[in-house]
Short mmCIF file of C-alpha atoms and ligand atoms in Angstrom, two decimals:
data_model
loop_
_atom_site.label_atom_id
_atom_site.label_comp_id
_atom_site.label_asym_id
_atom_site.label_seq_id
_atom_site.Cartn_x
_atom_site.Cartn_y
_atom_site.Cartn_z
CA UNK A 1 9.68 126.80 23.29
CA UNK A 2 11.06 126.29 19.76
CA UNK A 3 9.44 126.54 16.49
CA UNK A 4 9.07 124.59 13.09
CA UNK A 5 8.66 126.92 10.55
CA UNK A 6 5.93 125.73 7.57
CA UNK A 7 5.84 128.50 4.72
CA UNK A 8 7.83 126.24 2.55
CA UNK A 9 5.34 123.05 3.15
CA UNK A 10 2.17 123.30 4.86
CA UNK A 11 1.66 127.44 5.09
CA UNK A 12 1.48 127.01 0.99
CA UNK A 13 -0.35 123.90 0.89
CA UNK A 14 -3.15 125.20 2.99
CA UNK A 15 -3.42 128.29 1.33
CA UNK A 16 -2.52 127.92 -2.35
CA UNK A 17 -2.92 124.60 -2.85
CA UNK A 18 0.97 123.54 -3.05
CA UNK A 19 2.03 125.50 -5.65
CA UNK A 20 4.78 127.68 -4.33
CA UNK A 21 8.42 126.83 -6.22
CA UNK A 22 11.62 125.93 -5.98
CA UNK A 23 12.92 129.74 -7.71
CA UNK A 24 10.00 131.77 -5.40
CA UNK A 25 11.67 129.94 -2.18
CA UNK A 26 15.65 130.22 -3.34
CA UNK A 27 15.77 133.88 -2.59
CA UNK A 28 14.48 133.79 1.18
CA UNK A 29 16.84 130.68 2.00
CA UNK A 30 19.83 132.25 3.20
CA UNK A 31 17.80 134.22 5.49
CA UNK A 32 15.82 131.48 6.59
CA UNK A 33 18.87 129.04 7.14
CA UNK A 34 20.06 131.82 9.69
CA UNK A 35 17.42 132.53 11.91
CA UNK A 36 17.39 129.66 14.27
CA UNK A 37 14.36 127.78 14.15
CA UNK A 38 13.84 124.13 15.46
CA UNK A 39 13.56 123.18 12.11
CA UNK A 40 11.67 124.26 8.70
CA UNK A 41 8.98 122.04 7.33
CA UNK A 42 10.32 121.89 3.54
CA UNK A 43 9.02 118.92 1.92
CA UNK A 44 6.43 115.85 1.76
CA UNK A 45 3.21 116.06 2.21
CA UNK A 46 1.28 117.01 -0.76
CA UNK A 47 4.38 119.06 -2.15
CA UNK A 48 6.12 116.14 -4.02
CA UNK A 49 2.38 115.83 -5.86
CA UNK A 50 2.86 119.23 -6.66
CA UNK A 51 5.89 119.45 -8.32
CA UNK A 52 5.15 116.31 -10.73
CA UNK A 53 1.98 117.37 -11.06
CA UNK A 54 1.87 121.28 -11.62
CA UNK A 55 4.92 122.63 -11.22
CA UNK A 56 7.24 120.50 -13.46
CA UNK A 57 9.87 120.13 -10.59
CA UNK A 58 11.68 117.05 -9.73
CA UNK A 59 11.06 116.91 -6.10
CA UNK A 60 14.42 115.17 -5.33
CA UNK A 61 15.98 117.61 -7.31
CA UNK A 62 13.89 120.36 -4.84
CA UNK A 63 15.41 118.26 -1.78
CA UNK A 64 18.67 118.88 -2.99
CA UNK A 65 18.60 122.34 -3.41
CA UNK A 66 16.62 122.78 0.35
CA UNK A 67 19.52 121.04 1.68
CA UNK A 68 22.58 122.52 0.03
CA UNK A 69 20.85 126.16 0.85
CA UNK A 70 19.87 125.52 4.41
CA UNK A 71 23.01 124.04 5.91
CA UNK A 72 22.37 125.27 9.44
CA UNK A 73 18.81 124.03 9.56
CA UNK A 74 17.32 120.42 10.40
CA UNK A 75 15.38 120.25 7.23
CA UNK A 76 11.60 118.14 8.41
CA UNK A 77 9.19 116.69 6.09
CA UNK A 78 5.64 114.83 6.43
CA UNK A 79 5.23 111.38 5.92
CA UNK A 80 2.25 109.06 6.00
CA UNK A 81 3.35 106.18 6.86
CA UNK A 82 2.70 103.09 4.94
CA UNK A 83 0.81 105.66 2.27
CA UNK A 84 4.33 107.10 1.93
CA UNK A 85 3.32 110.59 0.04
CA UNK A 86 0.57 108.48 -2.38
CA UNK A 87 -2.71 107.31 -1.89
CA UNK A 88 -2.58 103.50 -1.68
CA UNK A 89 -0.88 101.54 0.78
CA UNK A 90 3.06 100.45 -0.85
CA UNK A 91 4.59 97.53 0.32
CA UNK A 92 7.43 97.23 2.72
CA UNK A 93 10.13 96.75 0.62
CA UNK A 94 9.01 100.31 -1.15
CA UNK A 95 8.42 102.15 2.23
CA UNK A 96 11.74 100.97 3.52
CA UNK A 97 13.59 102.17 -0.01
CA UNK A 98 12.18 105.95 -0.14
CA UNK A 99 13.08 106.38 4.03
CA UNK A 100 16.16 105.01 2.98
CA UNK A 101 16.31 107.85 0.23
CA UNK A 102 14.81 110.42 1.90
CA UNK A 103 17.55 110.01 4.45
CA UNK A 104 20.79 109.90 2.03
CA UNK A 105 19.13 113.13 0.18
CA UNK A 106 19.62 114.81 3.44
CA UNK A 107 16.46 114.94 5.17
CA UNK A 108 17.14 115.49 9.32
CA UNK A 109 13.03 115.37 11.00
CA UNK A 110 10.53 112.47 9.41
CA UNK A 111 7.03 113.22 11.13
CA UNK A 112 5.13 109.68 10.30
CA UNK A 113 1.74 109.51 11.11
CA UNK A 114 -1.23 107.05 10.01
CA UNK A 115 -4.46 109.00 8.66
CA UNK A 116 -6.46 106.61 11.16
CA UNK A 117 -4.13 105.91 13.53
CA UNK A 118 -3.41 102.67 13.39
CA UNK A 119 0.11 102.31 14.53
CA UNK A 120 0.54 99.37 13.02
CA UNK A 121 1.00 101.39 9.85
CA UNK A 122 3.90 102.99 10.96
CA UNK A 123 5.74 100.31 11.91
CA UNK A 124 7.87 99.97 9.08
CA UNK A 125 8.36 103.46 8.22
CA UNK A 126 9.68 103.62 11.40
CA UNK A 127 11.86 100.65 11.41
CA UNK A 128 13.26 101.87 8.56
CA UNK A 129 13.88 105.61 9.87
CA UNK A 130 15.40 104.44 12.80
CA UNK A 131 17.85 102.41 10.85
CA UNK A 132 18.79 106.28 9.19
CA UNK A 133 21.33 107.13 12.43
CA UNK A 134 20.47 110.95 10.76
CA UNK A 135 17.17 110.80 10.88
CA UNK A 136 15.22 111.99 14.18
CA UNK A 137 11.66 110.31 13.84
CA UNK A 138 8.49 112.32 15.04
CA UNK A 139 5.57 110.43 15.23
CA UNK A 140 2.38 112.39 15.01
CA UNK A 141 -0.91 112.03 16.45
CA UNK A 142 -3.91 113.30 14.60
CA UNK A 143 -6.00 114.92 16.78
CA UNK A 144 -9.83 114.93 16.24
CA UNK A 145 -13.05 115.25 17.84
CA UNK A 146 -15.71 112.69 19.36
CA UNK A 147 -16.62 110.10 21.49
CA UNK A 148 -14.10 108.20 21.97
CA UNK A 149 -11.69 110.62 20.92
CA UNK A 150 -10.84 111.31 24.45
CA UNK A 151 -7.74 112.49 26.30
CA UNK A 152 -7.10 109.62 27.54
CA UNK A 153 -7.00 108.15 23.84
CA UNK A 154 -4.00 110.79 23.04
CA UNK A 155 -2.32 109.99 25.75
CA UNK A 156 -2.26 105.80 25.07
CA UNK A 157 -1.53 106.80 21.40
CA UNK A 158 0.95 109.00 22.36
CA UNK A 159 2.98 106.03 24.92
CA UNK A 160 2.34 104.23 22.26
CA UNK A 161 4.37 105.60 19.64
CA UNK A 162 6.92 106.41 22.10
CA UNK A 163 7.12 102.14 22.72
CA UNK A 164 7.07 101.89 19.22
CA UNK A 165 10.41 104.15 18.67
CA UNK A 166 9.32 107.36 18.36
CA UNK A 167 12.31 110.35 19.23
CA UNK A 168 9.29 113.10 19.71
CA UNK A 169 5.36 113.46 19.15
CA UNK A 170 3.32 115.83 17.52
CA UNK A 171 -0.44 116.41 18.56
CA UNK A 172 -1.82 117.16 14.72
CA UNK A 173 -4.33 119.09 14.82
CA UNK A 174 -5.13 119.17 10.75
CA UNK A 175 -8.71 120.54 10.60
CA UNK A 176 -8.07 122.89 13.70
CA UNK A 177 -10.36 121.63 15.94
CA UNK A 178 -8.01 122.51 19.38
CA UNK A 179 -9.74 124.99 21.00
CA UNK A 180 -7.26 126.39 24.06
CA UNK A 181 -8.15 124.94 27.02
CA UNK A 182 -8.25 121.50 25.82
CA UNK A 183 -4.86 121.93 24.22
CA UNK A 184 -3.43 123.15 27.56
CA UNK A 185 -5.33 119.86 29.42
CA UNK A 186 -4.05 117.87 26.90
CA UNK A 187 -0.34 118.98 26.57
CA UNK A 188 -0.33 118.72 29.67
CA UNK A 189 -1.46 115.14 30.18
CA UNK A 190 0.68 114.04 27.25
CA UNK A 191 4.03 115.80 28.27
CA UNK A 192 3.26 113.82 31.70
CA UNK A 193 3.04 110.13 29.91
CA UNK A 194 5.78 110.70 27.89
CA UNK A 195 9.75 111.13 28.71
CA UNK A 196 10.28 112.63 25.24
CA UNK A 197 9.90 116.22 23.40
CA UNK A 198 6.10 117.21 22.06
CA UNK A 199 5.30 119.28 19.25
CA UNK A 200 2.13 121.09 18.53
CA UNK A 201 0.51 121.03 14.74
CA UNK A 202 -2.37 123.37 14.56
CA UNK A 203 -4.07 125.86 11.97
CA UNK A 204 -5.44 128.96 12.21
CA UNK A 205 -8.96 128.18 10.31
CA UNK A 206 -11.09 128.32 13.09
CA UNK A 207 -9.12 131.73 14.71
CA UNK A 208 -7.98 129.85 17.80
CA UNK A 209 -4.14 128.77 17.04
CA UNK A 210 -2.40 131.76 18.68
CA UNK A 211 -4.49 130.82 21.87
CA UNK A 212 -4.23 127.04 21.79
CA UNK A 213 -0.11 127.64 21.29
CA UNK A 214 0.20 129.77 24.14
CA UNK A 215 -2.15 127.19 26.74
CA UNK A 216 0.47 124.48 24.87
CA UNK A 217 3.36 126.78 26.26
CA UNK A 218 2.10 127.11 29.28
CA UNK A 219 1.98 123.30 29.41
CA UNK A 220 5.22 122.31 28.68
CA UNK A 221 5.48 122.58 25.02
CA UNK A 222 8.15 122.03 23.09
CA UNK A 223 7.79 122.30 19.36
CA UNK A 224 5.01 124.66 17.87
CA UNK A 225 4.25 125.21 13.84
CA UNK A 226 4.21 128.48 12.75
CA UNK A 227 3.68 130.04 9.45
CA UNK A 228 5.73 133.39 8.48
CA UNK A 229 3.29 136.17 8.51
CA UNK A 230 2.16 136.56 4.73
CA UNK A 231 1.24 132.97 4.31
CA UNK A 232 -0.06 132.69 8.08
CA UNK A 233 -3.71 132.87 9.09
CA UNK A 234 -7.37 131.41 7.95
CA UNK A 235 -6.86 128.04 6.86
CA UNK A 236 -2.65 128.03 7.27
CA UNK A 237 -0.87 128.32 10.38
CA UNK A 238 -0.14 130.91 12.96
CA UNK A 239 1.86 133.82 12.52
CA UNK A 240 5.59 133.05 13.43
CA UNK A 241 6.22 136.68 14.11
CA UNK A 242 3.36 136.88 16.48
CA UNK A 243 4.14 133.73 18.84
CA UNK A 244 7.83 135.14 18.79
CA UNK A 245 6.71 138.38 20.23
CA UNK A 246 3.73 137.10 22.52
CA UNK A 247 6.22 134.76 24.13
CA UNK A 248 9.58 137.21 24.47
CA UNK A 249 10.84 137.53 27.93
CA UNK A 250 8.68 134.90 29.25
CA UNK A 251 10.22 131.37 30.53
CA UNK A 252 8.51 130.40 27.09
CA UNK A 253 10.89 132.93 24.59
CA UNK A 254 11.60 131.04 21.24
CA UNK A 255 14.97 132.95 20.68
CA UNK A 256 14.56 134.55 17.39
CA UNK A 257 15.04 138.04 16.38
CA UNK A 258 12.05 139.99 15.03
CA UNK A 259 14.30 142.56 13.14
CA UNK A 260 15.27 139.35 10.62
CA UNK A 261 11.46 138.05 10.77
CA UNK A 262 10.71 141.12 9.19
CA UNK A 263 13.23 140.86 6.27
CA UNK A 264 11.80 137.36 5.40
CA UNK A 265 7.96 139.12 6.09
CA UNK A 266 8.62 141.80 3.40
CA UNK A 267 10.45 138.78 0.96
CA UNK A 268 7.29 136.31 1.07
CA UNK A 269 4.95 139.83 1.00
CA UNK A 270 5.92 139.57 -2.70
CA UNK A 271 5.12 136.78 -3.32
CA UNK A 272 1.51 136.85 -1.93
CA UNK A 273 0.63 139.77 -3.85
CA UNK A 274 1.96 137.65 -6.84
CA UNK A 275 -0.39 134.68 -5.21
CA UNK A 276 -3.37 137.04 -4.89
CA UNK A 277 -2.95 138.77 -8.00
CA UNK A 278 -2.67 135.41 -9.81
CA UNK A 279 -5.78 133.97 -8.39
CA UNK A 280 -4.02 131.64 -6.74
CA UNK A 281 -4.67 133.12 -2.98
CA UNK A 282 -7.98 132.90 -2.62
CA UNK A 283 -9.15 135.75 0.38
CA UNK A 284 -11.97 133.44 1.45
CA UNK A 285 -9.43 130.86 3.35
CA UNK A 286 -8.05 133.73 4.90
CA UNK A 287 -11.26 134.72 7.32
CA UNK A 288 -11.22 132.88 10.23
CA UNK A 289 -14.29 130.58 10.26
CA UNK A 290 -15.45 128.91 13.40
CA UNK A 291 -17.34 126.17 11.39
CA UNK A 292 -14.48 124.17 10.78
CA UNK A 293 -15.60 123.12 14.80
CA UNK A 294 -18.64 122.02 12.86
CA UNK A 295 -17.66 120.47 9.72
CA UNK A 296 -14.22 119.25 11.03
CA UNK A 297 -12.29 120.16 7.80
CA UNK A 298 -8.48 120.69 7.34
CA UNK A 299 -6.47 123.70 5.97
CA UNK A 300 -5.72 121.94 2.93
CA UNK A 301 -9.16 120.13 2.19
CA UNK A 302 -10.68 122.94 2.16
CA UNK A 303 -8.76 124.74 -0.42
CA UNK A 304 -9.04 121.75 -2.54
CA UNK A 305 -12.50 121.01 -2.27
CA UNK A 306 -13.14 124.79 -3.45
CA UNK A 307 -10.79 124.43 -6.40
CA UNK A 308 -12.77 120.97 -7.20
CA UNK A 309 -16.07 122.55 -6.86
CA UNK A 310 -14.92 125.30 -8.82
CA UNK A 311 -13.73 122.74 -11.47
CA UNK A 312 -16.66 121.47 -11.97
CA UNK A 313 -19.18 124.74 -11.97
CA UNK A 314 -20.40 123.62 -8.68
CA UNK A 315 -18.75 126.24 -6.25
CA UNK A 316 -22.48 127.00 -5.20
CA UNK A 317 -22.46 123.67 -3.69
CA UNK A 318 -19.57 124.48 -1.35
CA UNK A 319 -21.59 124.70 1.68
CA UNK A 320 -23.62 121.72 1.07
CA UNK A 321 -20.64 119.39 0.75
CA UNK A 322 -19.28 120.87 3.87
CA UNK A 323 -21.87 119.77 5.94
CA UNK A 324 -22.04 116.13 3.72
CA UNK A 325 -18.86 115.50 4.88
CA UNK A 326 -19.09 115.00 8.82
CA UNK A 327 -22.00 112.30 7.88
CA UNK A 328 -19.77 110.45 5.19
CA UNK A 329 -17.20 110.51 8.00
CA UNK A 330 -19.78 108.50 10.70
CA UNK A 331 -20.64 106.09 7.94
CA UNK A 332 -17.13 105.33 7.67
CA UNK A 333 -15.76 104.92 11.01
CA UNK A 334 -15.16 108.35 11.80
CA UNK A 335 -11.49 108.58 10.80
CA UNK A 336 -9.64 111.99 11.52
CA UNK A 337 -9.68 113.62 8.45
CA UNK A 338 -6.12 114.48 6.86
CA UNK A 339 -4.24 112.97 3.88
CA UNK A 340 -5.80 110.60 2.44
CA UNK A 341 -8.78 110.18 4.84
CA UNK A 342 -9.78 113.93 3.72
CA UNK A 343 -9.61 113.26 0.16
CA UNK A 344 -11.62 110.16 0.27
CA UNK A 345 -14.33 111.60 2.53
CA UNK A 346 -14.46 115.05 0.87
CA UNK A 347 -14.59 113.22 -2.47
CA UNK A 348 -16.93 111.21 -1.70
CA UNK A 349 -18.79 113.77 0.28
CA UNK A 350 -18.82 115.67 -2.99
CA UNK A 351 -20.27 113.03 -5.47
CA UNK A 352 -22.68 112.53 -2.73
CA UNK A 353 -24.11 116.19 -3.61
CA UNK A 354 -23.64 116.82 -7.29
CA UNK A 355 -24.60 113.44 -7.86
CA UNK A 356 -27.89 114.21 -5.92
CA UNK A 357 -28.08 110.88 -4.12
CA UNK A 358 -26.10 109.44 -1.20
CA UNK A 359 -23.73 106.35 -2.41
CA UNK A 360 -25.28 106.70 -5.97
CA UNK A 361 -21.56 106.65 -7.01
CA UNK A 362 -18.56 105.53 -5.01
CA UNK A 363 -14.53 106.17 -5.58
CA UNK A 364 -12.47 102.69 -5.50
CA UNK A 365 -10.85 104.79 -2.55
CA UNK A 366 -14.15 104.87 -0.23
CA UNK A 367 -14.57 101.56 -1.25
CA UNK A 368 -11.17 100.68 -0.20
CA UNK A 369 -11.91 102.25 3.03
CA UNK A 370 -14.59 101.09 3.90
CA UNK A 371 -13.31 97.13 3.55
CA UNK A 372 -10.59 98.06 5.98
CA UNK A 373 -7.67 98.35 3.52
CA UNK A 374 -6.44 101.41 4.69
CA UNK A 375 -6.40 100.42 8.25
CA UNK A 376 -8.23 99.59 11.50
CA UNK A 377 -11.02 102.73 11.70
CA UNK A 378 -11.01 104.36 15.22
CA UNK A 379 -15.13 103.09 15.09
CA UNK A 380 -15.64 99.87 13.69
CA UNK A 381 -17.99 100.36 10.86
CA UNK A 382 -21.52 98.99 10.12
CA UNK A 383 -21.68 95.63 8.50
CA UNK A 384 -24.35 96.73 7.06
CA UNK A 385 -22.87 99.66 5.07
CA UNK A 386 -19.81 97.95 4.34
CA UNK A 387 -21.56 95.36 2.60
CA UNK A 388 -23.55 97.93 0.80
CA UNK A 389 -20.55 99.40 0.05
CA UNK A 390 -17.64 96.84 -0.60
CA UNK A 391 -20.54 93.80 -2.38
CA UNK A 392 -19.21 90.66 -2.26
CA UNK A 393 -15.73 91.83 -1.57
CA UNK A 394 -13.57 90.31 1.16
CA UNK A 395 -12.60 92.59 4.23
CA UNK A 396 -9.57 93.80 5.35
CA UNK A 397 -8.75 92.79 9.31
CA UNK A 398 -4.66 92.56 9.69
CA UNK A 399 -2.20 95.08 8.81
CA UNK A 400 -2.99 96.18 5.61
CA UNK A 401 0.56 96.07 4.52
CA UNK A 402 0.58 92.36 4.97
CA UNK A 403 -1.30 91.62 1.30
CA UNK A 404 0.94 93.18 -0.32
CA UNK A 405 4.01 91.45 -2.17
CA UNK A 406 7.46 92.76 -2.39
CA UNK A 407 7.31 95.46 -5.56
CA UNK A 408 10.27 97.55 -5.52
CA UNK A 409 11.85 95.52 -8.44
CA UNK A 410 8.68 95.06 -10.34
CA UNK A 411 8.10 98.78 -10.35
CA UNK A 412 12.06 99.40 -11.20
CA UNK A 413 11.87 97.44 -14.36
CA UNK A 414 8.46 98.99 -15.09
CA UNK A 415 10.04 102.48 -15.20
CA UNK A 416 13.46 102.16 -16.17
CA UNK A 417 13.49 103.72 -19.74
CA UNK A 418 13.25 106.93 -18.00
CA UNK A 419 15.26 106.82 -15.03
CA UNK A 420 17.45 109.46 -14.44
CA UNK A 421 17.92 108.65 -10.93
CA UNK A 422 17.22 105.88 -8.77
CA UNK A 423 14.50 108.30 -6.88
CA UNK A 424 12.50 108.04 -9.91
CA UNK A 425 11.16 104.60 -9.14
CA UNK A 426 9.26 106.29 -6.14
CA UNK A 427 8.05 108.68 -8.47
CA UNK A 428 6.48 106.10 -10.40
CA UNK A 429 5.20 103.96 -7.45
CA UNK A 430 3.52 106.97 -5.94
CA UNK A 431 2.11 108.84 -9.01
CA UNK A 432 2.28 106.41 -12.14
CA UNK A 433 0.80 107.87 -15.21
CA UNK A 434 1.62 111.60 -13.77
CA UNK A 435 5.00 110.33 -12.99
CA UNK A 436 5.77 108.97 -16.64
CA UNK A 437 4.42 112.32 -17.85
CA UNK A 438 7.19 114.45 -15.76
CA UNK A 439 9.65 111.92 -17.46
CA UNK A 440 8.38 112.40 -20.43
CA UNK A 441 8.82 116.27 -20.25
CA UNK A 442 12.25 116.19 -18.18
CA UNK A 443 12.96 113.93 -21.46
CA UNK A 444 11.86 116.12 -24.24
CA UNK A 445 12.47 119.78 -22.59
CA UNK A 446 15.75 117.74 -21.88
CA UNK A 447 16.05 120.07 -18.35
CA UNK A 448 18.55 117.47 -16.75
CA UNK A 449 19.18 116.31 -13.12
CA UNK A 450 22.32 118.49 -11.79
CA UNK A 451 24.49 116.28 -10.68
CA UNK A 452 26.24 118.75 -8.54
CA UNK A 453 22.91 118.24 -6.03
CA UNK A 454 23.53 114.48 -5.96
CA UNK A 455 26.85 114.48 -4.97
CA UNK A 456 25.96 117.24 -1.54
CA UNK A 457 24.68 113.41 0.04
CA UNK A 458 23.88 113.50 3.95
CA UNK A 459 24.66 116.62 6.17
CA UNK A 460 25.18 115.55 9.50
CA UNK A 461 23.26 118.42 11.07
CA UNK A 462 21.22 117.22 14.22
CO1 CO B 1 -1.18 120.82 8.57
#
């Protein structure tokens, strides 16, 4: 079994809340490009937020650099779907440009998945991706719990995504609700469906990755995520050194050499005693805490949630919201919760509380939700709260996607005073006013695109 290696994505976005940088990763890369894993989870997700947002990074720019200094590795990123990295659904023309992008800046692994599964979200991110002859397209499942969440629903989704083009799946477990056994069962069932390769995605929040990997090993695993040691654990992923010693000499052995583990271990051990120090690691995701079972929370959401709370002089409330949020989640059609599905729900689940009444006040994005724009909800929801919810508003039944006009150009002229690149534009689609405001800075603290990045186009590496 071979592994995907997060710290520089989803091992820093569970545990400090995106913000590790370009400079902190550049020293560890050389190391990193060597040691032979499947791949290393670099980019997407929340991290191109980030770097407009916080870290005044261009993310392209960030692309660039992962790419010239990790030759020897497939480079993977997350991607959700007809969301893109954003919070809206974009229209086709948009979704096609940035895979188109994303491919020509030298991305090898796009993992596309739809926060509420409905496939027909991903059809033309995939189109698109499969059009990139360098891209290799995962499509991921998000796995959650409940009634009709069976195993027999992961296994149609999973055939599903395979019909729909799909070169290997993920099982996604966001919130870490796997517990072992049912991994192993449903690995199992999955790699049986299926003629192609199947990744696990699971964190260690609830204490049980280490254990679900293994049963996934054991079942004919693939892929497994794994999180270097010092960003590993509580709400982040498991340990890579761990799984690579757990699994040596067995028919399961991942290949890699502990003795260069280490080396990158004692690099990133810097940097979380920078994090801690900083106030930036905060040691209460790091306990294991079974009650994500309960409250079916992700990694990420629940580091965010805190830092909201915390925002607002609420952090009392932290446990209250927690337990808001699996009822906001019936009401609306019990979607998995992960990017943007989390957001909404834990937003939502948070006015809820401080407001001090249920629905008192409602985000455009529940409301979006709720009248089907986002997608087809795995429950259909109650007529009855939608119309509470969305008024006299129309709902949403075919592909979302479908309403929407062509807007590439629109959003081109929109922004082109400050392009730089022709990436920006999906800067500005994505993250608008926050977008114009990293222009605006780029502008005035004049700290240029290096060209030299641009030119290092597509490395052939899969
Ligand atoms: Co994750």
């Amino acid at each position: 079994m071979k592994l995907t290696e997060t710290i520089l994505r989803d091992a820093h976005q569970s545990l400090i809340a995106t913000r590790m940088r370009i400079d902190e990763m550049l020293p560890a890369l050389p190391l990193i490009d060597q040691i032979g894993f499947h791949s290393v989870e670099c980019w997407g997700g929340a991290t191109y937020d980030s770097c407009l947002r916080f870290l005044h990074e261009d993310p392209w720019e960030r692309l660039r650099i992962l790419r010239r200094e990790l030759p020897h590795c497939k480079l993977q990123m997350l991607f959700r779907g007809q969301n893109m990295l954003g919070y809206r659904h974009y229209s086709d023309d948009t979704v096609t440009y940035f895979v188109q992008k994303i491919a020509a800046n030298g991305m090898d692994i796009i993992r596309i998945f739809d926060a509420l599964n409905d496939m027909r979200n991903l059809e033309t991110a995939i189109s698109a991706a499969k059009k990139e002859k360098s891209l290799h397209v995962q499509v991921a499942i998000p796995f959650t719990t409940g009634e009709i969440f069976t195993d027999d629903y992961f296994v149609k989704s999973a055939k599903e995504a395979e019909n729909i083009g799909a070169d290997s799946i993920c099982l996604k477990d966001m919130a870490a609700l796997l517990t072992p056994y049912r991994t192993g069962n449903l690995i199992h069932a999955i790699k049986k469906a299926v003629n192609i390769p199947v990744q696990l995605h699971t964190h260690s929040t609830s204490g049980l990755s280490a254990m679900c990997i293994l049963k996934g090993a054991e079942a004919g695993l693939d892929y497994a995520d794994t999180a270097l040691s010092p960003l590993a654990l509580g709400t982040s992923h498991t340990p890579t050194e761990s799984i690579v010693a757990a699994l040596q000499d067995t028919p399961y052995d991942t290949g890699l050499d502990l003795k260069k583990l280490a080396q990158l271990r004692s690099y990133f051990m810097k940097l979380r005693k920078k994090y801690l120090e900083n106030g930036l690691l905060d040691p209460k995701l790091l306990a294991a805490d079974a009650s994500a079972l309960l409250y079916q929370v992700p990694g990420g959401m629940l580091s965010n949630l805190l830092s909201q709370l915390k925002q607002a002089g609420k952090e009392e409330k932290f446990e209250e919201v927690l337990q808001e949020v699996p009822r906001v989640r019936k009401d609306a059609g019990e979607p998995p919760l992960v990017t943007p599905s989390s957001q909404i729900v834990g937003t939502q689940a948070a006015l809820n509380i401080i407001s001090g009444e249920r629905y008192k006040m409602v985000t455009k994005e529940f409301r979006e939700m709720i009248r089907g724009a986002y997608g087809r909800t795995p429950i259909p929801i109650d007529p009855e709260f939608q119309k509470k919810i969305i008024g006299d508003a129309t709902p949403v039944i075919c592909r979302p996607a479908d309403l929407i006009e062509p807007e590439l150009k629109k959003l081109q002229k929109e922004c082109s005073d400050w392009m730089e690149q022709p990436e920006d534009v999906l800067s500005y689609a994505q993250f608008g006013q926050t977008a114009l405001q990293f222009f605006r800075e780029r502008r005035d603290k004049k700290f240029k695109i290096d060209s030299t990045y641009q030119e290092s186009k597509i490395h052939p590496v899969l």
